[in-house]
Amino acid sequence: MTTDTIDRSRDLSQPLDRLGPDETMKDRSDYLRGGIAEGLLDRITGAVPSADDVKLMKFHGIYQQDDRDLRDERRRQKLEPAFQFMIRVRLPGGVCSPAQWLKLDELARAHGGETLRITTRQTFQFHWVLKDSLRPIIKGLHDTLLDTVAACGDDSRGVMCTVDPQSSEFHAEVAAMSKQVSDHVIPKTRAYHEIWYGDERVASSGPEEPFYGRTYMPRKFKIGFALPPSNDIDVYAQDLGFIAIGGPDGLDGFNVVIGGGMGRTDQAPETYPRLASLIGFVPADQVIACADAVMAVQRDYGDRKDRQRARFKYTIDDKGLDWIKAEIEQRMGAPFQDVRAITFTSNGDSYGWNSTPDGRHHRTVFIRSGRLDLKLLDAFRDIARIHRGTFRLTPNQNLIIAGVRTEDRAAIDALLAEYGLETDTVPPFRRNAIACVALPTCGLAMAESERYLPTLLEKIEAILDRHGLADEPITLRMSGCPNGCSRPYIAEIGLTGRAPGKYNLYLGGGFHGERLNRMVRENAGEAAILEDLDDALGRYARERQAGEHFGDFTIRAGIVRAVTEGRLFNE
Ligand code: SRM
Ligand code: SF4
């Protein structure tokens, strides 16, 4: 990576004592070591005793949580919360081999509450992991060449890539690039190897973190690669998005978008979701230089006092897009070229079997909210034992059994049928619905999401049936709080939790993730939400034009006003 590192904690224009507490914590952590190794040995508590170490462990892909269903009861019994951990795997582009699948399955059964969770950024999470199981899981992953480095934390995490192998001939090239970028941008500290694999600390001749320095990024940083016509990764929600453009000889380069992000905080109008802005085109051989330059600008100018405003989207809005673009070009050593024309048609998954010119077949299987329970673990363990291709995790939390040979198709179909996983039986509305994890594991959840979605969907499906819309593809995304982990602010119907049983309702997002939606109802219970949807969907059924998507209709019909870029809540 570029070596023009400025360590912000040592930059005299931002003295350490005037930065936020997390900056001091990172600075003092000895490159993410802190006291994690010692904290793991503490037998008195199921937690990691130091609050700083809890934060540092995120850089290692680990979140300390507690079972929120048990909180009150444990408090009554004067017991400490039921501490447990979530571990997020680093899986660039969401691809893993059958051997890796079998290891993930084995670890989930042994240490992860017999469940795995596919996330909206194409990876696996283990939940319900006890402190003593952290090392066995991470070492087990290592045996099969997987790790959890930078799956969370103030660094570049989880690089996404369009997953649909049928979408273009150069899919493999772009997927390889997402892996290359992921390897390039992860922290270089040896802390992870020392703490989790037990490696000896050795003195290094060069800087331990040549790019990040002692204080890493101001906040998380997300990169994704999209291959039109599929916008499955929601490229406009990424801090840095690359949109692949083909030429006569294969991959030509990428349109570059910057500054996307979903998270907002209730009652804090200075926080808002933002769609990424298109700033130019780079040839394929400049992708790494571009990623370095963009990240360096955010590293050096991102807000390090107020974490609520520390994402790249705010740096861009505070400094101005033209200024940021010029700064990136200067660090990249080349101007951006003119953007190329692209067309996205959907951000969903294509279900059932698809085939590619190489004679391979790919079967997308619907997984409700990405949750692999014991029955699904059994099913995919059986499939992994005979499968000779790869598994691909989609950004819509589904699973593709990819690269299947013609002669293996029947056996895979037979296993899917044995476990009742024929995708075609899932109603269309359900296929385009996403829910974040929320309760009981997420410490930030204000309302249910994954556990409540099926109940709500049934009720909305009854409305759709009544209006003759049962086969319409409409996107619905639900999050248990305003952070927006299901990317709800770009769905045609978005719901974000405010309190138990209460949600904000948003309408008008673009069908392929190109437009933010707008809030139409605040802090509403189920009855009010269903009433609003009944009205809007009823009008859609009666007044829509041929081929018109629901989100587009709500704007044309004046139900909501369009927002195409920038701030959503403050106009
Ligand atoms: Fe997220 C925090 C789960 C994708 C925005 N997210 C969390 C935490 C770790 C809660 C916490 O900080 O204690 C959640 C863990 C819950 C649990 O029990 O598993 C959590 N986020 C998830 C996942 C698992 C949701 C899912 O159902 O799949 C997704 C994991 C992705 C991955 O594999 O890396 C997930 N989170 C997202 C996305 C979608 C995306 O990146 O495409 C977003 C919106 C995009 C963005 O970043 O703006 C997202 N998560 C957040 C935020 C708000 C950040 C902000 O800028 O304000 C938080 C809170 C925070 O960071 O302070 C958060
Ligand atoms: Fe938790 Fe909120 Fe993210 Fe849902 S949106 S997983 S409730 S942080």
XYZ file of C-alpha atoms and ligand atoms in Angstrom:
642
model
C 0.000 0.000 0.000
C 0.965 3.616 -0.278
C 3.543 4.571 2.300
C 2.486 8.191 2.847
C 1.012 7.165 6.164
C 0.045 9.918 8.531
C -0.511 8.558 11.996
C -3.309 10.854 13.168
C -2.572 10.318 16.811
C 0.863 11.742 16.215
C -0.277 14.468 13.843
C 0.232 17.753 15.662
C -2.850 19.297 14.101
C -4.961 16.739 15.995
C -3.301 16.178 19.373
C -4.238 12.874 20.932
C -6.027 14.375 23.927
C -8.389 16.231 21.588
C -9.419 13.126 19.697
C -12.211 10.731 20.631
C -11.536 8.072 23.305
C -11.442 5.275 20.720
C -8.478 6.985 19.054
C -6.530 6.909 22.324
C -7.541 3.299 22.809
C -6.302 2.288 19.349
C -3.113 4.289 19.771
C -2.305 2.546 23.047
C -3.281 -0.918 21.843
C 0.153 -1.869 20.513
C -1.302 -2.558 17.098
C -4.472 -4.333 18.243
C -2.877 -6.512 20.926
C -4.129 -4.681 24.022
C -4.743 -7.120 26.862
C -6.846 -9.565 24.830
C -4.627 -12.603 25.438
C -4.700 -12.045 29.224
C -8.443 -11.322 29.266
C -9.140 -14.688 27.651
C -7.540 -16.386 30.645
C -9.794 -14.686 33.213
C -11.929 -17.465 34.739
C -14.134 -15.248 36.916
C -16.286 -13.884 34.123
C -17.660 -15.132 30.825
C -16.797 -11.726 29.379
C -13.516 -10.149 28.381
C -12.929 -7.954 31.426
C -11.510 -4.840 29.779
C -13.901 -2.601 27.809
C -11.011 -1.547 25.562
C -10.243 -5.168 24.717
C -13.892 -5.738 23.848
C -13.536 -2.946 21.272
C -10.167 -4.200 20.032
C -11.521 -7.695 19.492
C -13.795 -6.300 16.799
C -10.692 -5.775 14.652
C -10.189 -9.537 15.038
C -13.754 -10.233 13.847
C -15.204 -10.866 17.315
C -18.082 -9.122 19.136
C -18.860 -9.646 22.765
C -22.624 -9.987 23.237
C -25.072 -11.344 25.779
C -28.339 -13.224 25.400
C -30.885 -10.412 25.630
C -33.767 -12.834 26.163
C -32.151 -13.747 29.492
C -31.080 -10.257 30.614
C -33.919 -9.456 32.973
C -34.029 -12.900 34.540
C -30.260 -12.912 35.134
C -30.422 -9.429 36.610
C -33.168 -10.608 38.981
C -30.998 -13.540 39.985
C -28.027 -11.178 40.480
C -26.028 -13.039 37.865
C -23.788 -11.433 35.270
C -25.366 -11.271 31.788
C -25.195 -14.505 29.756
C -22.048 -13.428 27.912
C -21.246 -14.975 24.581
C -19.492 -13.924 21.396
C -20.272 -13.472 17.734
C -17.483 -14.345 15.301
C -17.571 -13.040 11.733
C -15.529 -14.795 9.056
C -13.587 -12.876 6.373
C -14.890 -14.271 3.093
C -14.157 -11.887 0.189
C -16.887 -12.096 -2.453
C -18.693 -14.718 -0.346
C -17.002 -17.777 -1.878
C -16.015 -20.937 0.005
C -15.123 -24.503 -0.919
C -17.003 -27.630 0.204
C -14.072 -28.487 2.498
C -14.359 -25.058 4.135
C -18.115 -25.523 4.417
C -17.642 -28.807 6.237
C -15.235 -27.167 8.696
C -17.625 -24.263 9.312
C -20.399 -26.780 9.895
C -18.272 -28.804 12.327
C -17.309 -25.688 14.310
C -20.889 -24.393 14.431
C -22.116 -27.724 15.783
C -19.346 -27.932 18.357
C -19.123 -24.309 19.520
C -21.740 -22.104 17.819
C -25.128 -23.190 19.142
C -25.693 -25.459 16.116
C -26.374 -22.511 13.848
C -24.589 -20.350 11.282
C -25.815 -17.043 9.924
C -25.260 -15.792 6.346
C -24.864 -12.019 6.504
C -25.852 -9.195 4.184
C -22.156 -8.798 3.311
C -21.748 -12.371 2.104
C -20.104 -14.032 5.006
C -20.805 -16.370 7.927
C -21.322 -15.451 11.530
C -21.070 -17.816 14.453
C -23.307 -16.823 17.366
C -23.573 -18.192 20.914
C -19.817 -18.765 21.207
C -18.447 -18.993 24.751
C -15.117 -17.429 25.670
C -13.306 -20.753 25.815
C -14.501 -21.609 22.326
C -13.043 -18.534 20.632
C -9.587 -20.017 20.024
C -10.858 -23.448 18.889
C -13.066 -21.741 16.303
C -10.362 -19.424 15.015
C -7.763 -22.193 14.910
C -10.293 -24.479 13.194
C -10.924 -21.830 10.559
C -7.175 -21.444 10.088
C -6.878 -25.190 9.340
C -9.014 -24.593 6.309
C -7.377 -21.282 5.282
C -10.130 -19.058 6.640
C -9.747 -16.229 9.133
C -11.698 -13.438 10.799
C -9.126 -10.659 10.368
C -10.749 -7.237 10.012
C -14.253 -8.696 9.678
C -15.216 -5.765 11.949
C -13.399 -2.761 13.447
C -12.075 0.556 12.114
C -10.540 -0.914 8.991
C -11.590 -2.090 5.572
C -13.837 -5.067 6.131
C -15.736 -7.693 4.119
C -15.039 -6.866 0.459
C -18.175 -7.789 -1.497
C -18.544 -8.977 -5.065
C -21.546 -9.699 -7.265
C -22.139 -13.338 -6.798
C -24.242 -14.403 -9.702
C -21.864 -16.387 -11.916
C -24.136 -16.057 -14.918
C -23.953 -12.281 -14.914
C -20.898 -11.983 -17.152
C -17.953 -13.794 -18.660
C -15.484 -11.838 -16.609
C -17.144 -12.630 -13.292
C -14.171 -14.759 -12.232
C -11.773 -11.900 -12.983
C -13.750 -9.450 -10.859
C -14.220 -11.976 -8.039
C -10.446 -12.562 -7.987
C -9.935 -8.814 -7.800
C -12.231 -8.508 -4.781
C -10.104 -11.132 -3.029
C -6.906 -9.317 -4.024
C -8.254 -6.013 -2.679
C -9.402 -7.687 0.547
C -5.942 -9.207 1.133
C -4.344 -5.870 0.314
C -6.387 -3.694 2.657
C -6.492 -5.849 5.799
C -4.312 -4.786 8.730
C -0.775 -6.148 8.637
C -0.167 -6.351 12.410
C 0.871 -9.808 13.639
C -1.377 -9.393 16.704
C -3.973 -11.796 15.280
C -1.397 -14.558 14.717
C 0.044 -14.106 18.183
C -3.245 -14.038 20.102
C -5.218 -16.664 18.218
C -2.619 -18.996 16.705
C -0.057 -18.652 19.501
C 2.754 -17.393 17.240
C 5.814 -15.843 18.905
C 6.199 -12.096 18.567
C 9.132 -11.307 16.300
C 10.761 -7.936 15.748
C 10.013 -6.567 12.300
C 12.351 -4.342 10.348
C 9.639 -2.157 8.759
C 6.570 -0.386 10.153
C 4.033 -2.768 11.669
C 1.108 -1.048 9.936
C 2.516 0.692 6.849
C -0.873 2.032 5.739
C -3.060 2.269 8.812
C -0.533 3.523 11.355
C -1.300 3.227 15.057
C -4.872 4.519 14.894
C -6.266 2.688 11.868
C -9.307 4.238 10.129
C -11.621 6.719 11.864
C -14.444 4.182 11.427
C -15.373 1.053 9.453
C -14.783 1.219 5.695
C -16.693 -0.935 3.184
C -15.689 -1.871 -0.358
C -17.731 -3.741 -2.972
C -17.514 -4.826 -6.622
C -20.706 -4.911 -8.721
C -21.219 -6.486 -12.136
C -24.096 -4.920 -14.066
C -26.859 -5.709 -14.714
C -26.877 -7.115 -11.158
C -26.579 -4.672 -8.285
C -26.918 -7.458 -5.718
C -24.166 -5.961 -3.548
C -25.967 -2.599 -3.386
C -22.963 -0.725 -4.688
C -24.471 2.644 -3.742
C -24.390 1.612 -0.070
C -20.588 1.080 -0.083
C -17.957 3.551 1.133
C -16.104 2.631 -2.063
C -17.811 0.780 -4.903
C -16.362 -0.511 -8.174
C -18.822 -1.137 -11.021
C -17.280 -3.482 -13.600
C -17.283 -2.474 -17.264
C -16.539 -5.001 -20.003
C -14.617 -4.256 -23.190
C -13.958 -6.304 -26.348
C -11.157 -8.198 -24.574
C -12.863 -8.855 -21.255
C -12.756 -6.618 -18.202
C -11.971 -3.025 -19.120
C -12.203 -1.241 -15.796
C -14.601 0.197 -13.254
C -16.853 3.139 -12.648
C -16.004 4.304 -9.130
C -18.591 5.388 -6.549
C -17.785 6.753 -3.089
C -19.542 7.723 0.102
C -22.454 5.313 0.409
C -23.717 4.285 3.824
C -26.931 3.421 5.603
C -26.510 4.079 9.314
C -28.373 6.871 11.044
C -29.233 7.599 14.640
C -32.705 8.507 15.836
C -33.068 12.134 16.927
C -29.656 12.957 15.413
C -30.400 14.752 12.146
C -26.682 15.191 11.484
C -26.601 11.456 10.704
C -28.271 10.084 7.584
C -28.166 7.348 4.947
C -26.428 8.415 1.756
C -26.139 6.940 -1.707
C -22.610 6.728 -3.074
C -21.623 9.366 -5.664
C -20.219 8.431 -9.066
C -16.815 10.106 -9.528
C -15.206 8.542 -12.593
C -13.730 5.472 -14.274
C -10.447 3.668 -13.586
C -8.802 0.976 -15.735
C -8.637 -2.479 -14.127
C -4.900 -2.193 -13.398
C -5.499 0.918 -11.276
C -7.969 -0.603 -8.839
C -5.505 -1.139 -5.998
C -4.029 2.342 -6.407
C -7.540 3.776 -6.401
C -8.542 1.846 -3.248
C -5.349 3.038 -1.531
C -5.952 6.648 -2.508
C -9.611 6.697 -1.449
C -8.883 5.014 1.865
C -5.934 7.310 2.540
C -8.140 10.381 2.073
C -10.660 9.028 4.587
C -7.870 7.922 6.931
C -6.393 11.415 6.952
C -9.525 13.587 6.840
C -12.232 11.476 8.506
C -13.660 12.783 11.777
C -11.685 11.361 14.692
C -13.510 13.238 17.428
C -17.120 12.231 16.880
C -17.596 8.571 15.904
C -21.186 9.262 14.950
C -19.874 11.451 12.105
C -16.742 9.458 11.297
C -17.929 7.532 8.223
C -16.579 8.538 4.810
C -20.014 9.833 3.673
C -19.758 12.685 6.191
C -16.146 13.488 5.258
C -17.319 13.860 1.655
C -20.270 16.072 2.548
C -18.170 18.189 4.920
C -15.243 18.703 2.525
C -17.215 18.687 -0.736
C -17.216 15.988 -3.417
C -14.997 17.968 -5.846
C -12.355 18.542 -3.181
C -12.365 14.863 -2.184
C -12.157 13.731 -5.810
C -9.188 16.023 -6.481
C -7.452 14.742 -3.355
C -7.990 11.130 -4.460
C -6.646 11.869 -7.942
C -3.588 13.542 -6.493
C -2.801 10.496 -4.316
C -3.608 8.088 -7.134
C -1.251 9.998 -9.439
C -3.806 10.022 -12.254
C -7.129 11.693 -13.028
C -10.321 9.667 -13.215
C -11.534 8.992 -16.756
C -15.094 9.760 -17.873
C -17.695 7.393 -16.447
C -19.033 4.677 -18.740
C -22.717 3.911 -19.299
C -24.101 1.076 -17.181
C -27.525 -0.392 -16.497
C -28.610 -2.173 -13.347
C -31.845 -4.120 -13.453
C -32.120 -5.674 -9.983
C -30.469 -6.062 -6.605
C -32.105 -9.435 -5.897
C -31.009 -13.003 -6.569
C -31.990 -15.212 -9.500
C -33.353 -18.432 -8.023
C -33.379 -21.995 -9.284
C -30.807 -23.419 -11.691
C -28.751 -21.183 -13.998
C -26.074 -22.361 -16.412
C -22.930 -20.729 -17.777
C -21.152 -21.209 -21.119
C -18.477 -23.327 -19.387
C -21.133 -26.045 -19.006
C -21.435 -25.563 -15.222
C -24.698 -25.112 -13.347
C -25.518 -22.946 -10.352
C -28.427 -23.422 -8.017
C -29.587 -20.553 -5.784
C -31.328 -21.738 -2.633
C -33.504 -19.399 -0.594
C -32.395 -19.201 3.052
C -34.794 -17.297 5.288
C -32.867 -14.316 6.714
C -29.651 -16.255 6.100
C -30.269 -18.424 9.143
C -28.834 -21.927 8.844
C -30.511 -23.934 11.582
C -29.732 -27.555 12.343
C -31.958 -28.863 9.564
C -30.231 -26.657 6.988
C -26.804 -27.499 8.394
C -27.677 -31.179 7.894
C -28.823 -30.517 4.331
C -25.753 -28.560 3.253
C -23.377 -30.910 5.039
C -24.755 -33.699 2.861
C -24.465 -31.497 -0.222
C -20.910 -30.396 0.658
C -19.883 -34.056 0.888
C -20.698 -34.636 -2.785
C -20.309 -31.148 -4.268
C -17.263 -30.476 -6.453
C -17.723 -26.761 -7.100
C -18.015 -23.852 -4.628
C -20.613 -22.307 -2.339
C -21.398 -18.630 -2.868
C -23.118 -16.494 -0.266
C -25.334 -13.793 -1.712
C -25.746 -10.263 -0.312
C -29.443 -11.132 0.042
C -28.460 -13.812 2.591
C -29.073 -16.721 0.218
C -26.812 -19.503 -0.962
C -25.644 -20.604 -4.403
C -24.405 -24.141 -4.942
C -22.096 -23.077 -7.749
C -20.052 -24.741 -10.467
C -22.044 -27.990 -10.517
C -21.222 -30.451 -13.298
C -24.103 -31.744 -15.385
C -23.641 -35.269 -14.065
C -23.894 -34.034 -10.412
C -27.099 -32.029 -10.801
C -29.512 -34.873 -10.164
C -27.819 -35.859 -6.915
C -27.943 -32.277 -5.651
C -31.573 -31.941 -6.661
C -32.360 -35.174 -4.832
C -30.752 -33.873 -1.634
C -32.552 -30.528 -1.915
C -35.842 -32.353 -2.348
C -35.083 -34.682 0.574
C -34.694 -31.633 2.829
C -37.664 -29.742 1.330
C -35.557 -26.976 -0.201
C -37.230 -26.577 -3.582
C -36.892 -22.829 -4.039
C -39.884 -22.624 -6.351
C -42.276 -23.055 -3.447
C -41.175 -19.765 -1.822
C -43.539 -16.864 -2.677
C -41.834 -14.062 -4.710
C -42.357 -11.398 -2.032
C -40.538 -13.545 0.525
C -37.579 -14.063 -1.822
C -36.897 -10.333 -1.948
C -37.181 -9.743 1.796
C -34.204 -9.298 4.116
C -34.057 -8.972 7.893
C -31.021 -8.210 10.028
C -30.177 -10.377 13.039
C -31.451 -8.058 15.828
C -32.729 -9.793 18.998
C -31.654 -11.729 20.941
C -27.939 -11.382 20.100
C -27.507 -7.845 18.774
C -26.726 -5.419 21.569
C -28.055 -2.467 19.551
C -31.452 -3.898 18.586
C -34.458 -1.786 19.585
C -37.040 -4.167 18.077
C -37.268 -7.657 16.621
C -36.241 -8.236 13.014
C -35.166 -11.761 11.943
C -37.593 -13.411 14.377
C -40.528 -11.146 13.446
C -40.135 -10.980 9.662
C -41.954 -14.273 8.867
C -45.072 -13.202 10.818
C -45.194 -9.805 9.151
C -44.568 -11.236 5.689
C -47.548 -13.563 6.030
C -49.779 -10.593 6.791
C -48.406 -8.520 3.912
C -48.770 -11.502 1.595
C -52.471 -11.639 2.463
C -52.724 -7.976 1.374
C -50.823 -8.709 -1.837
C -53.138 -11.640 -2.579
C -56.202 -9.479 -2.049
C -54.884 -6.929 -4.544
C -53.758 -9.522 -7.084
C -50.080 -8.663 -6.547
C -48.862 -12.030 -5.261
C -46.380 -12.465 -8.123
C -44.953 -8.930 -8.115
C -41.299 -8.628 -7.140
C -41.238 -5.973 -4.414
C -38.277 -5.459 -2.088
C -38.842 -5.292 1.674
C -36.060 -4.937 4.211
C -36.344 -4.817 7.957
C -33.778 -3.737 10.552
C -34.140 -3.877 14.313
C -32.701 -0.354 14.711
C -31.785 2.646 12.540
C -28.252 1.337 11.842
C -29.675 -0.351 8.769
C -27.736 -3.638 8.548
C -30.299 -4.992 6.065
C -29.801 -1.844 3.919
C -33.463 -0.878 4.502
C -33.156 2.699 3.223
C -32.823 1.502 -0.378
C -35.704 -0.978 -0.303
C -39.087 -0.281 -1.871
C -40.533 -0.997 1.599
C -38.186 -0.347 4.533
C -38.803 -0.897 8.241
C -36.442 0.107 11.024
C -37.030 -0.647 14.700
C -37.707 2.158 17.189
C -38.947 0.229 20.250
C -40.411 -3.212 20.940
C -43.165 -3.680 18.328
C -42.611 -0.209 16.829
C -41.016 0.633 13.479
C -40.459 3.536 11.122
C -41.959 2.759 7.721
C -40.241 3.921 4.530
C -41.484 3.724 0.948
C -40.145 4.635 -2.475
C -36.700 3.028 -2.696
C -35.451 2.029 -6.136
C -35.963 -1.601 -7.204
C -32.289 -2.033 -8.002
C -30.897 0.000 -5.139
C -30.503 3.272 -7.037
C -32.714 5.503 -4.880
C -33.239 6.083 -1.173
C -36.741 5.699 0.215
C -38.526 8.132 2.525
C -40.134 7.793 5.897
C -43.938 7.776 5.640
C -44.800 6.688 9.186
C -42.808 7.045 12.410
C -42.809 4.736 15.413
C -45.757 2.672 14.155
C -47.156 -0.647 15.355
C -48.097 -3.530 13.094
C -51.710 -2.449 12.532
C -50.724 1.031 11.296
C -47.987 -0.394 9.072
C -50.367 -2.875 7.472
C -52.957 -0.145 6.959
C -50.452 2.102 5.146
C -49.239 -0.789 3.024
C -52.792 -1.840 2.192
C -53.533 1.693 0.914
C -50.316 2.051 -1.081
C -50.403 -1.478 -2.533
C -54.118 -1.163 -3.370
C -53.428 2.003 -5.342
C -50.444 0.325 -6.999
C -52.657 -2.564 -8.144
C -55.244 -0.185 -9.605
C -53.145 2.670 -10.998
C -49.736 1.299 -11.976
C -48.365 1.502 -15.496
C -47.058 -1.526 -17.382
C -43.730 -2.709 -15.930
C -43.750 -0.039 -13.210
C -42.064 -1.066 -9.951
C -43.795 -0.367 -6.628
C -41.089 2.056 -5.435
C -41.320 4.097 -8.656
C -45.105 4.101 -8.408
C -45.156 5.523 -4.876
C -43.217 8.510 -6.194
C -45.234 9.022 -9.394
C -48.443 8.743 -7.374
C -47.194 11.332 -4.878
C -47.210 8.915 -1.928
C -43.554 9.869 -1.334
C -41.158 12.397 -2.796
C -38.047 11.100 -4.602
C -34.582 11.417 -3.134
C -31.782 10.407 -5.451
C -28.621 11.396 -3.676
C -27.293 12.804 -0.465
C -29.207 13.606 2.657
C -32.551 12.038 3.290
C -33.896 13.374 6.511
C -33.009 17.037 6.713
C -34.675 18.689 3.795
Fe -24.245 -4.103 10.854
C -23.413 -2.882 13.898
C -24.938 -7.087 12.182
C -24.292 -5.401 7.747
C -24.508 -0.937 9.560
N -24.124 -4.864 12.715
C -23.704 -4.215 13.838
C -23.557 -5.199 15.011
C -22.160 -5.708 15.011
C -24.001 -4.655 16.381
C -22.930 -4.065 17.276
O -22.174 -3.185 16.829
O -22.898 -4.475 18.425
C -24.571 -6.290 14.561
C -24.325 -7.703 15.101
C -25.634 -8.422 15.290
C -25.506 -9.871 15.546
O -25.921 -10.316 16.637
O -25.046 -10.600 14.673
C -24.534 -6.104 13.062
N -24.442 -5.927 10.122
C -24.835 -7.025 10.816
C -25.167 -8.191 9.911
C -24.833 -9.549 10.488
C -26.663 -8.090 9.566
C -27.268 -9.298 8.900
O -28.362 -9.655 9.310
O -26.687 -9.863 7.966
C -24.353 -7.772 8.675
C -22.935 -8.272 8.718
C -22.172 -7.825 7.519
C -20.808 -8.419 7.386
O -20.739 -9.607 7.067
O -19.838 -7.682 7.537
C -24.344 -6.256 8.821
N -24.286 -3.315 8.979
C -24.408 -4.033 7.823
C -24.732 -3.160 6.732
C -24.984 -3.593 5.304
C -23.766 -3.475 4.447
O -22.672 -3.172 4.917
O -23.908 -3.681 3.244
C -24.820 -1.879 7.261
C -25.236 -0.598 6.494
C -24.160 -0.052 5.639
C -23.294 0.900 6.398
O -22.337 0.454 7.005
O -23.615 2.089 6.416
C -24.523 -1.987 8.668
N -23.945 -2.228 11.588
C -24.186 -1.066 10.902
C -24.026 0.041 11.806
C -24.197 1.538 11.453
C -22.921 2.122 10.984
C -23.006 3.606 10.786
O -22.314 4.132 9.941
O -23.746 4.288 11.504
C -23.710 -0.518 13.069
C -23.449 0.250 14.375
C -22.067 0.808 14.473
O -21.181 0.502 13.679
O -21.880 1.580 15.402
C -23.682 -1.946 12.895
Fe -28.453 -4.930 15.228
Fe -29.497 -2.687 14.338
Fe -27.776 -4.027 12.818
Fe -30.172 -4.998 13.190
S -29.722 -3.043 12.177
S -28.252 -6.156 13.374
S -30.638 -4.383 15.249
S -27.296 -3.052 14.726
